[in-house]
XYZ file of C-alpha atoms in Angstrom:
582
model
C 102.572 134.407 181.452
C 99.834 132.266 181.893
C 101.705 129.088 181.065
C 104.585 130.246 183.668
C 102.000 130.370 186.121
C 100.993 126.904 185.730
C 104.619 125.658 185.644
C 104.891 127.323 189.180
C 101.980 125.446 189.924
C 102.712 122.193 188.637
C 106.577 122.343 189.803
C 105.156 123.370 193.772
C 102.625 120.317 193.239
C 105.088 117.722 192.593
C 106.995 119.131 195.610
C 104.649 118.896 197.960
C 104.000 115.286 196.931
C 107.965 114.691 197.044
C 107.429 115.366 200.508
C 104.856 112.928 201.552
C 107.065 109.849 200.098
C 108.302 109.339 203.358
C 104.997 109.150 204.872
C 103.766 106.372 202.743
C 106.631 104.769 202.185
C 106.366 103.778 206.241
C 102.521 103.801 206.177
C 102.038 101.687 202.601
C 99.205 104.207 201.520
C 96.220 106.165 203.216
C 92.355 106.354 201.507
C 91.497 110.028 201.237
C 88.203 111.354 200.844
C 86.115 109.158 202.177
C 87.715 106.132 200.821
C 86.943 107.544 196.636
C 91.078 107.808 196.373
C 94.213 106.460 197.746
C 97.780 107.985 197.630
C 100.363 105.276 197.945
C 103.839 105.141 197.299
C 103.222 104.316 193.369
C 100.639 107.017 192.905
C 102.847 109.445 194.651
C 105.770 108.572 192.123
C 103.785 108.696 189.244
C 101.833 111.761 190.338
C 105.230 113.346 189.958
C 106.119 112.092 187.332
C 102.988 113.193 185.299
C 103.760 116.964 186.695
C 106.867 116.895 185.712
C 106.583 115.962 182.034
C 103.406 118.590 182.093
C 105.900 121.277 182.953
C 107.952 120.148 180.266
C 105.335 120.563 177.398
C 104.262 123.186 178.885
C 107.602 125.351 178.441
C 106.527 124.813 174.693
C 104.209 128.154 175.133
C 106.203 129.444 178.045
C 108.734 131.412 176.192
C 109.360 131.882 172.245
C 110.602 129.822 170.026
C 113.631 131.825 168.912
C 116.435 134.316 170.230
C 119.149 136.046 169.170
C 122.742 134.809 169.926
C 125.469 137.240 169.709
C 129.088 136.464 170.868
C 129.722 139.988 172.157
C 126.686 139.332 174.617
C 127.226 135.843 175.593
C 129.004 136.265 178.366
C 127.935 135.976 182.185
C 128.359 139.560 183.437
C 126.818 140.851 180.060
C 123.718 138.704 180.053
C 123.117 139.470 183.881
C 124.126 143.443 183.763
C 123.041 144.325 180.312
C 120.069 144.140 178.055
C 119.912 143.317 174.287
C 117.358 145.242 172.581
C 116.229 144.617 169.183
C 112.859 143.888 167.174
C 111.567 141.532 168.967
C 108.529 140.399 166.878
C 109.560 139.716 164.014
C 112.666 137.315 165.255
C 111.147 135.299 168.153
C 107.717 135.030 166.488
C 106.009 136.946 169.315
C 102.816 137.072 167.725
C 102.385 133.191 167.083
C 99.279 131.545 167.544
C 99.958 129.693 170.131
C 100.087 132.342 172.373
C 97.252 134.157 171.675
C 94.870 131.137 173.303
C 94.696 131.753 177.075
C 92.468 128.687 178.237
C 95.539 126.442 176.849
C 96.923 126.800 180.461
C 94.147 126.279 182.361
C 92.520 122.660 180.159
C 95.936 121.074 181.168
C 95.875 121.624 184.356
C 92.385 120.235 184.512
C 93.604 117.337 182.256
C 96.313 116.999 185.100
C 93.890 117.199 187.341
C 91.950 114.277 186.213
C 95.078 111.967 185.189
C 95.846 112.545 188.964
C 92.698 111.348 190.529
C 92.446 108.551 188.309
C 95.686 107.451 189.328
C 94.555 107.402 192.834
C 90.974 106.366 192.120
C 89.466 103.905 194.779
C 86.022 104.221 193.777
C 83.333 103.107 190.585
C 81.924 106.458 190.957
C 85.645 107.971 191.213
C 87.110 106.128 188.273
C 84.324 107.575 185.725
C 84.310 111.312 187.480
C 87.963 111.150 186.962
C 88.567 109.529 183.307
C 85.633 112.116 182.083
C 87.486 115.132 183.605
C 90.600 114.065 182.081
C 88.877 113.213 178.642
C 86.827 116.469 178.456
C 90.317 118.114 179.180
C 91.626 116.127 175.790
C 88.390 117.095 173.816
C 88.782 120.593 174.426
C 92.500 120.924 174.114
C 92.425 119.087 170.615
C 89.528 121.717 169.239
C 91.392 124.863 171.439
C 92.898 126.014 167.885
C 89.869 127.812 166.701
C 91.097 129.070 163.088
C 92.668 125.417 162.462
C 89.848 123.296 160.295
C 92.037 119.900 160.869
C 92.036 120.494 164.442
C 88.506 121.336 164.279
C 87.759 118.348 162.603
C 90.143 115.758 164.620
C 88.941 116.979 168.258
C 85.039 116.440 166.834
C 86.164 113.247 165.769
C 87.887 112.612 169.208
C 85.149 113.678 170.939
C 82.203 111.718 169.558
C 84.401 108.237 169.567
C 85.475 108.969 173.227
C 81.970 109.467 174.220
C 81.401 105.694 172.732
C 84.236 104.120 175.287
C 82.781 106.300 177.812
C 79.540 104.479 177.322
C 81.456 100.835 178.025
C 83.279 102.601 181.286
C 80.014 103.396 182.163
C 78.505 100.208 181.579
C 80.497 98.134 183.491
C 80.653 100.625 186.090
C 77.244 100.016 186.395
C 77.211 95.908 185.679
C 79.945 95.825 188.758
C 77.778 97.529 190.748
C 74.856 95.554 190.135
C 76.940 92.291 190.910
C 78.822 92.985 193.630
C 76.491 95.616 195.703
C 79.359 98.050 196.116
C 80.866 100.751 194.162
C 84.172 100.709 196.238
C 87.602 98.588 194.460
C 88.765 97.613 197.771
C 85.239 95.369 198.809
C 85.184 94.661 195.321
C 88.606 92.749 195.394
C 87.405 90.693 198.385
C 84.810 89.361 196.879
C 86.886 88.622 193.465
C 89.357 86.719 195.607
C 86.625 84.966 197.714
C 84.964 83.977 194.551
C 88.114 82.794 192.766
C 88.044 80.110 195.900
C 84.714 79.660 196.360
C 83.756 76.106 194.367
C 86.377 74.394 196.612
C 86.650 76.227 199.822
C 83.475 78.717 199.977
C 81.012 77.025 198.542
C 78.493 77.975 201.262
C 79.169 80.982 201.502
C 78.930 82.693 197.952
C 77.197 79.717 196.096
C 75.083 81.907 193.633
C 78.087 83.454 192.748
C 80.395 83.009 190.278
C 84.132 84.429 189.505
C 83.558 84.993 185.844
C 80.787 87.765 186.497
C 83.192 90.244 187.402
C 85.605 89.099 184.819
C 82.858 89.866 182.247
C 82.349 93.535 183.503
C 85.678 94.059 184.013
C 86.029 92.825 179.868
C 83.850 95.960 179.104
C 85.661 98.513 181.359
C 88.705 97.080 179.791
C 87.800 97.997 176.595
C 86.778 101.620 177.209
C 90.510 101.837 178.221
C 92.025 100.245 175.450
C 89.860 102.661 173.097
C 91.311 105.700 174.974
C 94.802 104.394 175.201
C 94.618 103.965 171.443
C 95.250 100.184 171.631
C 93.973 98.002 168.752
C 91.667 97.212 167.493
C 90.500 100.273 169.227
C 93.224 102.202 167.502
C 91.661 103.445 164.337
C 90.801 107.044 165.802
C 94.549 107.783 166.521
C 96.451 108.289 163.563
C 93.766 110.797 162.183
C 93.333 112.445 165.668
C 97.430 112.785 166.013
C 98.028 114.385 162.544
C 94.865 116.795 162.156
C 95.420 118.766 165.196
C 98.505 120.840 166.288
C 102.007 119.231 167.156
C 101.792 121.095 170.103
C 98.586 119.400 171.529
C 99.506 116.343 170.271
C 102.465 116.221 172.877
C 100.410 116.340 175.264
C 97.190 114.057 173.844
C 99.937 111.312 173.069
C 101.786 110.910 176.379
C 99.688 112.220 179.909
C 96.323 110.432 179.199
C 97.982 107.151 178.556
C 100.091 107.308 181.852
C 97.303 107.446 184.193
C 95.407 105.012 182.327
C 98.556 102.374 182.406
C 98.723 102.738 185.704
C 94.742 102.537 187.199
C 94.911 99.772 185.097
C 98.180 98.018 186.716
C 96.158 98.358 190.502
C 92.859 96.563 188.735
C 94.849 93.697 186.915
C 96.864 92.985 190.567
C 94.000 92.968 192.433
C 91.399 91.161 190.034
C 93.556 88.387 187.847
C 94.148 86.270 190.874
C 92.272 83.123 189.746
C 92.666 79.859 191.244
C 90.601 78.228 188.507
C 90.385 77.625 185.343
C 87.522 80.342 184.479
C 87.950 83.359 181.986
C 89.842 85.774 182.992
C 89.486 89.520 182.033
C 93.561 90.265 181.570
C 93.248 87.665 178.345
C 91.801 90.934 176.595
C 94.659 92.882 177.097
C 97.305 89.632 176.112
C 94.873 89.776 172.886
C 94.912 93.575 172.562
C 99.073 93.092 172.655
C 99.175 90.903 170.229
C 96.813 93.170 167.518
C 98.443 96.587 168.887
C 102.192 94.610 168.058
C 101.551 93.636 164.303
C 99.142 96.444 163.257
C 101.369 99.171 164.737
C 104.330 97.846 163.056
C 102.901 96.791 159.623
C 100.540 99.342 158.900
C 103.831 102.037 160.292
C 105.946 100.882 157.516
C 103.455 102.794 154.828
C 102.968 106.579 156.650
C 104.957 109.110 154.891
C 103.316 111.804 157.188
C 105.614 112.306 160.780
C 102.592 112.140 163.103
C 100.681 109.663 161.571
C 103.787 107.050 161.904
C 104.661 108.352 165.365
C 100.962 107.321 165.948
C 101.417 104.313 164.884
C 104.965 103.904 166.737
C 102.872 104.219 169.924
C 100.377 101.811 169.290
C 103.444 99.286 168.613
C 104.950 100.607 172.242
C 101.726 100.107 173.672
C 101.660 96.377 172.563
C 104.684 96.022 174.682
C 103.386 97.661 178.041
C 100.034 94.945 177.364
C 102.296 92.422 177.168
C 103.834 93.349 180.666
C 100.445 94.663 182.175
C 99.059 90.909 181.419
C 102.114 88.838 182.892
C 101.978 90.364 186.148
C 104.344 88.969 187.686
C 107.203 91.182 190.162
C 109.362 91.055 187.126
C 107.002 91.848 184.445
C 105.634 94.803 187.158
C 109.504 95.980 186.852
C 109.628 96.252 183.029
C 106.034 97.579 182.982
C 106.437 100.693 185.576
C 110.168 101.283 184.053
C 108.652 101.031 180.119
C 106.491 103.731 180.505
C 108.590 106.056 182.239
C 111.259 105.533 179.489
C 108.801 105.693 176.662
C 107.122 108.650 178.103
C 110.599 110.565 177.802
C 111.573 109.926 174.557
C 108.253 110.511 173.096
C 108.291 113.490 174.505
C 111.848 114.264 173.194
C 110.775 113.547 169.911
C 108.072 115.803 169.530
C 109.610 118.492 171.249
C 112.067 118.364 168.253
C 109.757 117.978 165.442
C 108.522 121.445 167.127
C 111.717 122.654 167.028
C 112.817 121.601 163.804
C 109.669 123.308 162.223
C 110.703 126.311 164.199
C 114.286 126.228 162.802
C 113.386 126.131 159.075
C 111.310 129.862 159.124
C 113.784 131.353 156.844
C 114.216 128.332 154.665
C 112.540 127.869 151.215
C 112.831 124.948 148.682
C 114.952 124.854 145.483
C 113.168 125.547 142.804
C 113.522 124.415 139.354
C 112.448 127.255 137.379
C 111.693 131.108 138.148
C 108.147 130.867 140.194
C 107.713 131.095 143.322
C 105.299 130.818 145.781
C 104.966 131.094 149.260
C 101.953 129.575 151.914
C 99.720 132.469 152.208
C 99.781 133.383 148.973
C 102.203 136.102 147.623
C 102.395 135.077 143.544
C 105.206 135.424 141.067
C 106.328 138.801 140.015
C 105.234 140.456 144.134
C 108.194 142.100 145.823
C 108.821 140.945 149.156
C 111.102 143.054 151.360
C 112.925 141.394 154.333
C 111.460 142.862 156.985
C 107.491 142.393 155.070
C 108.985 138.600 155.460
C 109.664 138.286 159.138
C 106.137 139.896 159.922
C 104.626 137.944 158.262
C 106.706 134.797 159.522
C 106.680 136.438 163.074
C 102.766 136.808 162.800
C 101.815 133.329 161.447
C 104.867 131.521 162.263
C 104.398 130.434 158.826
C 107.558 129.032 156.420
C 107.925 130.267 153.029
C 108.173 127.889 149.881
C 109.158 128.335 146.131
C 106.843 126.660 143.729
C 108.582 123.698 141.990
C 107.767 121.604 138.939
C 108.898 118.461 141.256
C 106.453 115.994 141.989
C 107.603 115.719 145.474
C 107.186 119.316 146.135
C 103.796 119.870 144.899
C 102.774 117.410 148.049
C 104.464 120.034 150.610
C 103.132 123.010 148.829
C 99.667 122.023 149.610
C 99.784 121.094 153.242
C 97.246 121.761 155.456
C 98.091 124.053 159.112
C 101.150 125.088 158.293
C 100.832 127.786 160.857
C 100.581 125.116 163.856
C 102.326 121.952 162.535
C 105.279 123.125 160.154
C 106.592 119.416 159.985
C 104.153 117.034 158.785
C 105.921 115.083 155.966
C 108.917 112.902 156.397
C 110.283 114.316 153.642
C 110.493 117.343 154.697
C 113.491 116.240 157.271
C 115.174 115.415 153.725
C 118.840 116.711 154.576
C 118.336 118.261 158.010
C 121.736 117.521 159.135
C 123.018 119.744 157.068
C 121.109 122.364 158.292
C 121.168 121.942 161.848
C 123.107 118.893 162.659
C 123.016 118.950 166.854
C 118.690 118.508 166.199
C 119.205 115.846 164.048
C 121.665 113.344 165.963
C 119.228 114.670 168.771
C 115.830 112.891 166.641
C 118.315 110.137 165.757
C 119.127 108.974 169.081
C 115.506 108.855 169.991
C 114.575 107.332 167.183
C 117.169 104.196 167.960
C 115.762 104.355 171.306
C 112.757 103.892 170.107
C 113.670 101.091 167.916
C 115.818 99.112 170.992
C 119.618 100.178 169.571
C 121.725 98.886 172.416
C 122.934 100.978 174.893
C 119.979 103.317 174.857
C 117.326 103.451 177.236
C 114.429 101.893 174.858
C 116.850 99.089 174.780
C 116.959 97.924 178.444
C 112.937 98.264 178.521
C 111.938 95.888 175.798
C 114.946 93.529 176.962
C 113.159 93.581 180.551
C 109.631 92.776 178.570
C 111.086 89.938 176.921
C 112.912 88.339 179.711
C 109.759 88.512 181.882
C 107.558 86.836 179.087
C 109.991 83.920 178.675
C 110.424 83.297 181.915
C 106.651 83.315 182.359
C 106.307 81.193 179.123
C 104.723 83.373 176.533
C 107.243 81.854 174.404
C 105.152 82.821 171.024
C 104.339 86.563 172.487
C 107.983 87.412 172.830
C 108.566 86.035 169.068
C 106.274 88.261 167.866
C 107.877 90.978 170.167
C 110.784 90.275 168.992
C 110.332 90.276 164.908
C 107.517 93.023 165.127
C 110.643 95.055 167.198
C 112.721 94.233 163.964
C 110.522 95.250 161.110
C 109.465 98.702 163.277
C 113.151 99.546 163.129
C 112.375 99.550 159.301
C 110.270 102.833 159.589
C 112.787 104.763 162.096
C 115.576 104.371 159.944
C 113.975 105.842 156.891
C 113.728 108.385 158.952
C 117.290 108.746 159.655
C 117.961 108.021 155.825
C 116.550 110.833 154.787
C 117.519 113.166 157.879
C 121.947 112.036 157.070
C 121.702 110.194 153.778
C 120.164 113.100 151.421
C 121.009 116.604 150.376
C 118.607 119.190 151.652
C 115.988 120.561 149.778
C 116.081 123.929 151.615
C 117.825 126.834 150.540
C 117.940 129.876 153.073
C 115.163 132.540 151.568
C 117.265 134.702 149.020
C 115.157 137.861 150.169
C 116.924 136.954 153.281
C 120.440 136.616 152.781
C 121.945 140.102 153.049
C 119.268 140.697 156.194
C 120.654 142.989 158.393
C 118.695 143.966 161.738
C 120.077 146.543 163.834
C 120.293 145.975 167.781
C 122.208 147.613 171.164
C 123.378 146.721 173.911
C 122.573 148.463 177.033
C 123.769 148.594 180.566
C 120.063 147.615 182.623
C 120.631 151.106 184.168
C 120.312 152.464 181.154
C 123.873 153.392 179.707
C 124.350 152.705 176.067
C 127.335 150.212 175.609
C 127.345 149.908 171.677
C 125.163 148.895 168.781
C 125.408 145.636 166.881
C 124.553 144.114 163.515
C 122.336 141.099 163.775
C 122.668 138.552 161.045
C 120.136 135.722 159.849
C 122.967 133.004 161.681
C 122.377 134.718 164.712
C 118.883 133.522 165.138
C 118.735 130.436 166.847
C 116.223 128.625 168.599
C 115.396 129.536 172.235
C 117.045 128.155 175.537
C 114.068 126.811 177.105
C 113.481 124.268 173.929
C 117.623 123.562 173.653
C 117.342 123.181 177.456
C 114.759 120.164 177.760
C 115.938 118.769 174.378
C 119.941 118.931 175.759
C 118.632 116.822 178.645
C 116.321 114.401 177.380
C 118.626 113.505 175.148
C 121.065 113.113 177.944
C 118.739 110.540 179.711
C 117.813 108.579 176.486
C 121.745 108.190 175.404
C 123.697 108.189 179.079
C 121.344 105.932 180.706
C 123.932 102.892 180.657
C 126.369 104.218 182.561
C 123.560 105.417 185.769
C 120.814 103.173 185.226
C 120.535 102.345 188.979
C 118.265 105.128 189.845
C 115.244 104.382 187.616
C 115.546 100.397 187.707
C 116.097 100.881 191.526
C 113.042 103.132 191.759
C 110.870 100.263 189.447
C 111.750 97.210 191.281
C 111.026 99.511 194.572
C 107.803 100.600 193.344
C 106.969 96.804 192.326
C 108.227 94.777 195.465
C 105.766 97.180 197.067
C 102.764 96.425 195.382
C 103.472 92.352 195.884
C 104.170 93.305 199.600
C 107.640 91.389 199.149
């Protein structure tokens, strides 16, 4: 209920802010609150955009994982004139964790909150009120899993090395201030550009000062950002964070903090890397930071065998790419940039809705087993009887999937994994033969996985293309080679992926306790008639229409975008020409 509540929110939000477009769009932006924020026509977008993909995650705890299909009540008059009744808890996991934590709602929309405002931010004072609400958001939403030691352990982890890039925000908050006099962006870009001229032009007028001060501070702030967008070398906290705590969080740790971020940090490169000399500029950082966050995410990627851990390093590659068009800045490279993060946003949030998913999908799987033990997570030895319906409590209760013991070497690994309850998938071998099993989900992962890897005509394809034809033409001739082979070699770690989803037999067998399970259910008239009583077979459960939903569609996007890819390149090079006043 809670989490409905905030999708109403969230949904009337972004509508409201649909409805000022026009306004801005004629009046190129207005400063609000005293001149701390600005809405313009990019934050506007954006500020949709980051509502939007919130709703999304949050239909992840909106409604249960699972339902019941049955053919005699899929029709239209039946589903809206009659009511399936059955036992509920122990099919749709109605007693999962995840929806037994009430504050989950109310941290995101505070994290929303925050992302918002710091989109908008006009202000020294506003940029650090507004990254620290959004952080402490993060902290608490990576720790909200109270029972989960990993989680525990990543969000303390989280916490105490976010507090360190804090301290450089902070510091060059305060090194700004002390230079220029002011706390507000807008006075601080005039003096940035007057400085920039001042040796040939301006000399008596700012002769004390020098451009490369604010470069320097702006160095340190940049930093602080890089840490929190996980950007190497500042990366190191990432993988560890993004595999301890649950999947579920980690959708939303790994995509809305580093959209606001991206884009506070397009407004302060446009305004501040204007130099007419030959003095350091503070955008070299993030062309370094591109170059690190390129090669590390792809090389270190090709040895994870855990799924979050290489999607973690996935991003850092992807956020190597958005550098490299952050530090062009140019109106074509401002294109790419604004229409690269939308696009990655989606399909990283397609892909972990699906790992969800697919963990949801395998409850009444075990593995084959090579002798007569077996085992299953919360401990029911050899030689216990398990009845069917003792199994779906306790899978309904704990959401938990049941294993057989096996002598194999590979086995032993998944046997032992940690927070099973709140991250079923954590291996990549544990995909081992998923088509087989559920074969829409896996060409579903598959085609975001190309994406991801640039596979022509997907949508991840046309954003790197529009990287690398803004860095040539800009001459960052060696930047797009190492684009271009670190692109390559990624590829390497998404199709073992794939291998082992198509190319392999399954290691799951449905739960033997389970295969004659037979759950009685009826079907009623909603004013209360009984129409007839039905059988309800393991098939029948199937995962839920709000996950199917959002992955149907995504998925959609990611592989249809060739043949409508006017609307979001139109809406890019809009959003661009704007900012360059063209």
């Amino acid at each position: 209920m809670y989490s409905r509540v905030t999708i109403t929110i969230l949904v009337i939000s972004s509508l409201i802010t649909y409805d000022n477009l026009n306004f801005l769009f004629l009046n190129k932006g207005i400063g609000i609150f005293g001149g701390l924020f600005h809405t313009t026509c990019t934050t506007s977008v954006f500020h949709i955009f980051i509502l939007s993909i919130s709703s999304v995650i949050l239909l992840l705890t909106s409604f249960y994982p699972r339902k019941v299909w049955l053919k005699d009540y899929s029709s239209l008059d039946k589903i809206l004139f009659c009511k399936l009744i059955y036992y509920q808890t122990v099919v749709i996991n109605k007693m999962g964790e995840q929806y037994k934590i009430i504050e989950y709602s109310l941290i995101i929309l505070f994290i929303v909150t925050g992302a918002l405002f710091l989109i908008s931010t006009s202000d020294l004072v506003s940029i650090f009120l507004s990254i620290e609400l959004q952080s402490y958001g993060l902290y608490l939403l990576s720790t909200v899993y109270r029972d989960s030691e990993p989680a525990t352990s990543g969000g303390l982890m989280y916490f105490l090395l976010g507090g360190l890039s804090s301290c450089f925000i902070l510091l060059s908050t305060s090194l700004l201030y002390a230079n220029s006099g002011t706390t507000n962006l807008d006075s601080l870009y005039i003096i940035t550009s007057i400085s920039n001229v001042s040796k040939d032009n301006l000399t008596s007028l700012l002769y004390w000062y020098e451009s490369y001060y604010i470069h320097i501070s702006l160095l340190f702030m940049s930093i602080g950002f890089l840490f929190k967008v996980s950007a190497a070398p500042f990366h190191f906290w990432s993988p560890d964070v993004y595999d301890a705590i649950p999947t579920i969080v980690t959708t939303f740790v790994a995509i809305v903090s580093k959209i606001s971020i991206f884009i506070f940090l397009l407004e302060l490169v446009h305004y501040t890397s204007k130099s007419f000399d030959n003095d350091f500029s503070w955008t070299m950082s993030l062309l370094f930071s591109s170059l690190l966050s390129l090669i590390i995410g792809t090389i270190v990627g090709l040895t994870q065998k855990r799924i979050k851990r290489l999607f973690a390093f996935s991003t850092i590659s992807h956020v190597g790419f958005i550098l490299l068009a952050l530090s062009i800045h140019s109106v074509e490279s401002t294109q790419a940039f604004l229409f690269y993060l939308m696009q990655y946003s989606i399909s990283n949030l397609n892909a972990f809705i699906l790992i969800i998913a697919i963990g949801y999908s395998l409850y009444c799987y075990v593995y084959k087993v090579e002798d007569s033990g077996t085992k299953s997570i919360n401990g029911n030895e050899q030689g216990e009887e398990i009845t069917n319906k003792n199994i779906l409590n306790l899978n309904a209760n704990n959401g938990e999937i049941y294993e057989e013991k096996s002598v194999n070497e590979n086995n032993k690994e998944k046997d032992n994994l940690q927070d099973l309850n709140n991250s079923p998938i954590q291996l990549i071998d544990q995909l081992k033969g998923y088509y087989y099993i559920n074969p829409l989900l896996a060409v579903s992962l598959a085609i975001t996985l190309f994406s991801f890897a640039g596979v022509p005509p997907l949508m991840g394809f046309f954003g790197k293309m529009m990287i690398l034809s803004a860095a040539i033409d800009n001459g960052y001739i060696f930047m797009s080679l190492v684009a271009i082979i670190t692109s390559v070699i990624s590829a390497v770690y998404y199709l073992v992926i794939v291998k082992q989803i198509f190319f392999y037999k399954p290691d799951y067998i449905i739960n033997p306790e389970l295969k004659d399970f037979n759950a009685e259910g009826i079907i009623i008239e909603k004013t209360g008639g009984l129409i007839k009583k039905v059988n309800i077979k393991i098939n029948n459960i199937v995962i839920s229409s709000s996950l199917s939903l959002a992955i149907s569609i995504i998925t959609f996007i990611i592989s249809l975008f060739i043949f409508a890819p006017q609307h979001w390149l139109n809406l890019a090079n809009i959003l661009a020409l704007i900012l360059f006043n063209i």
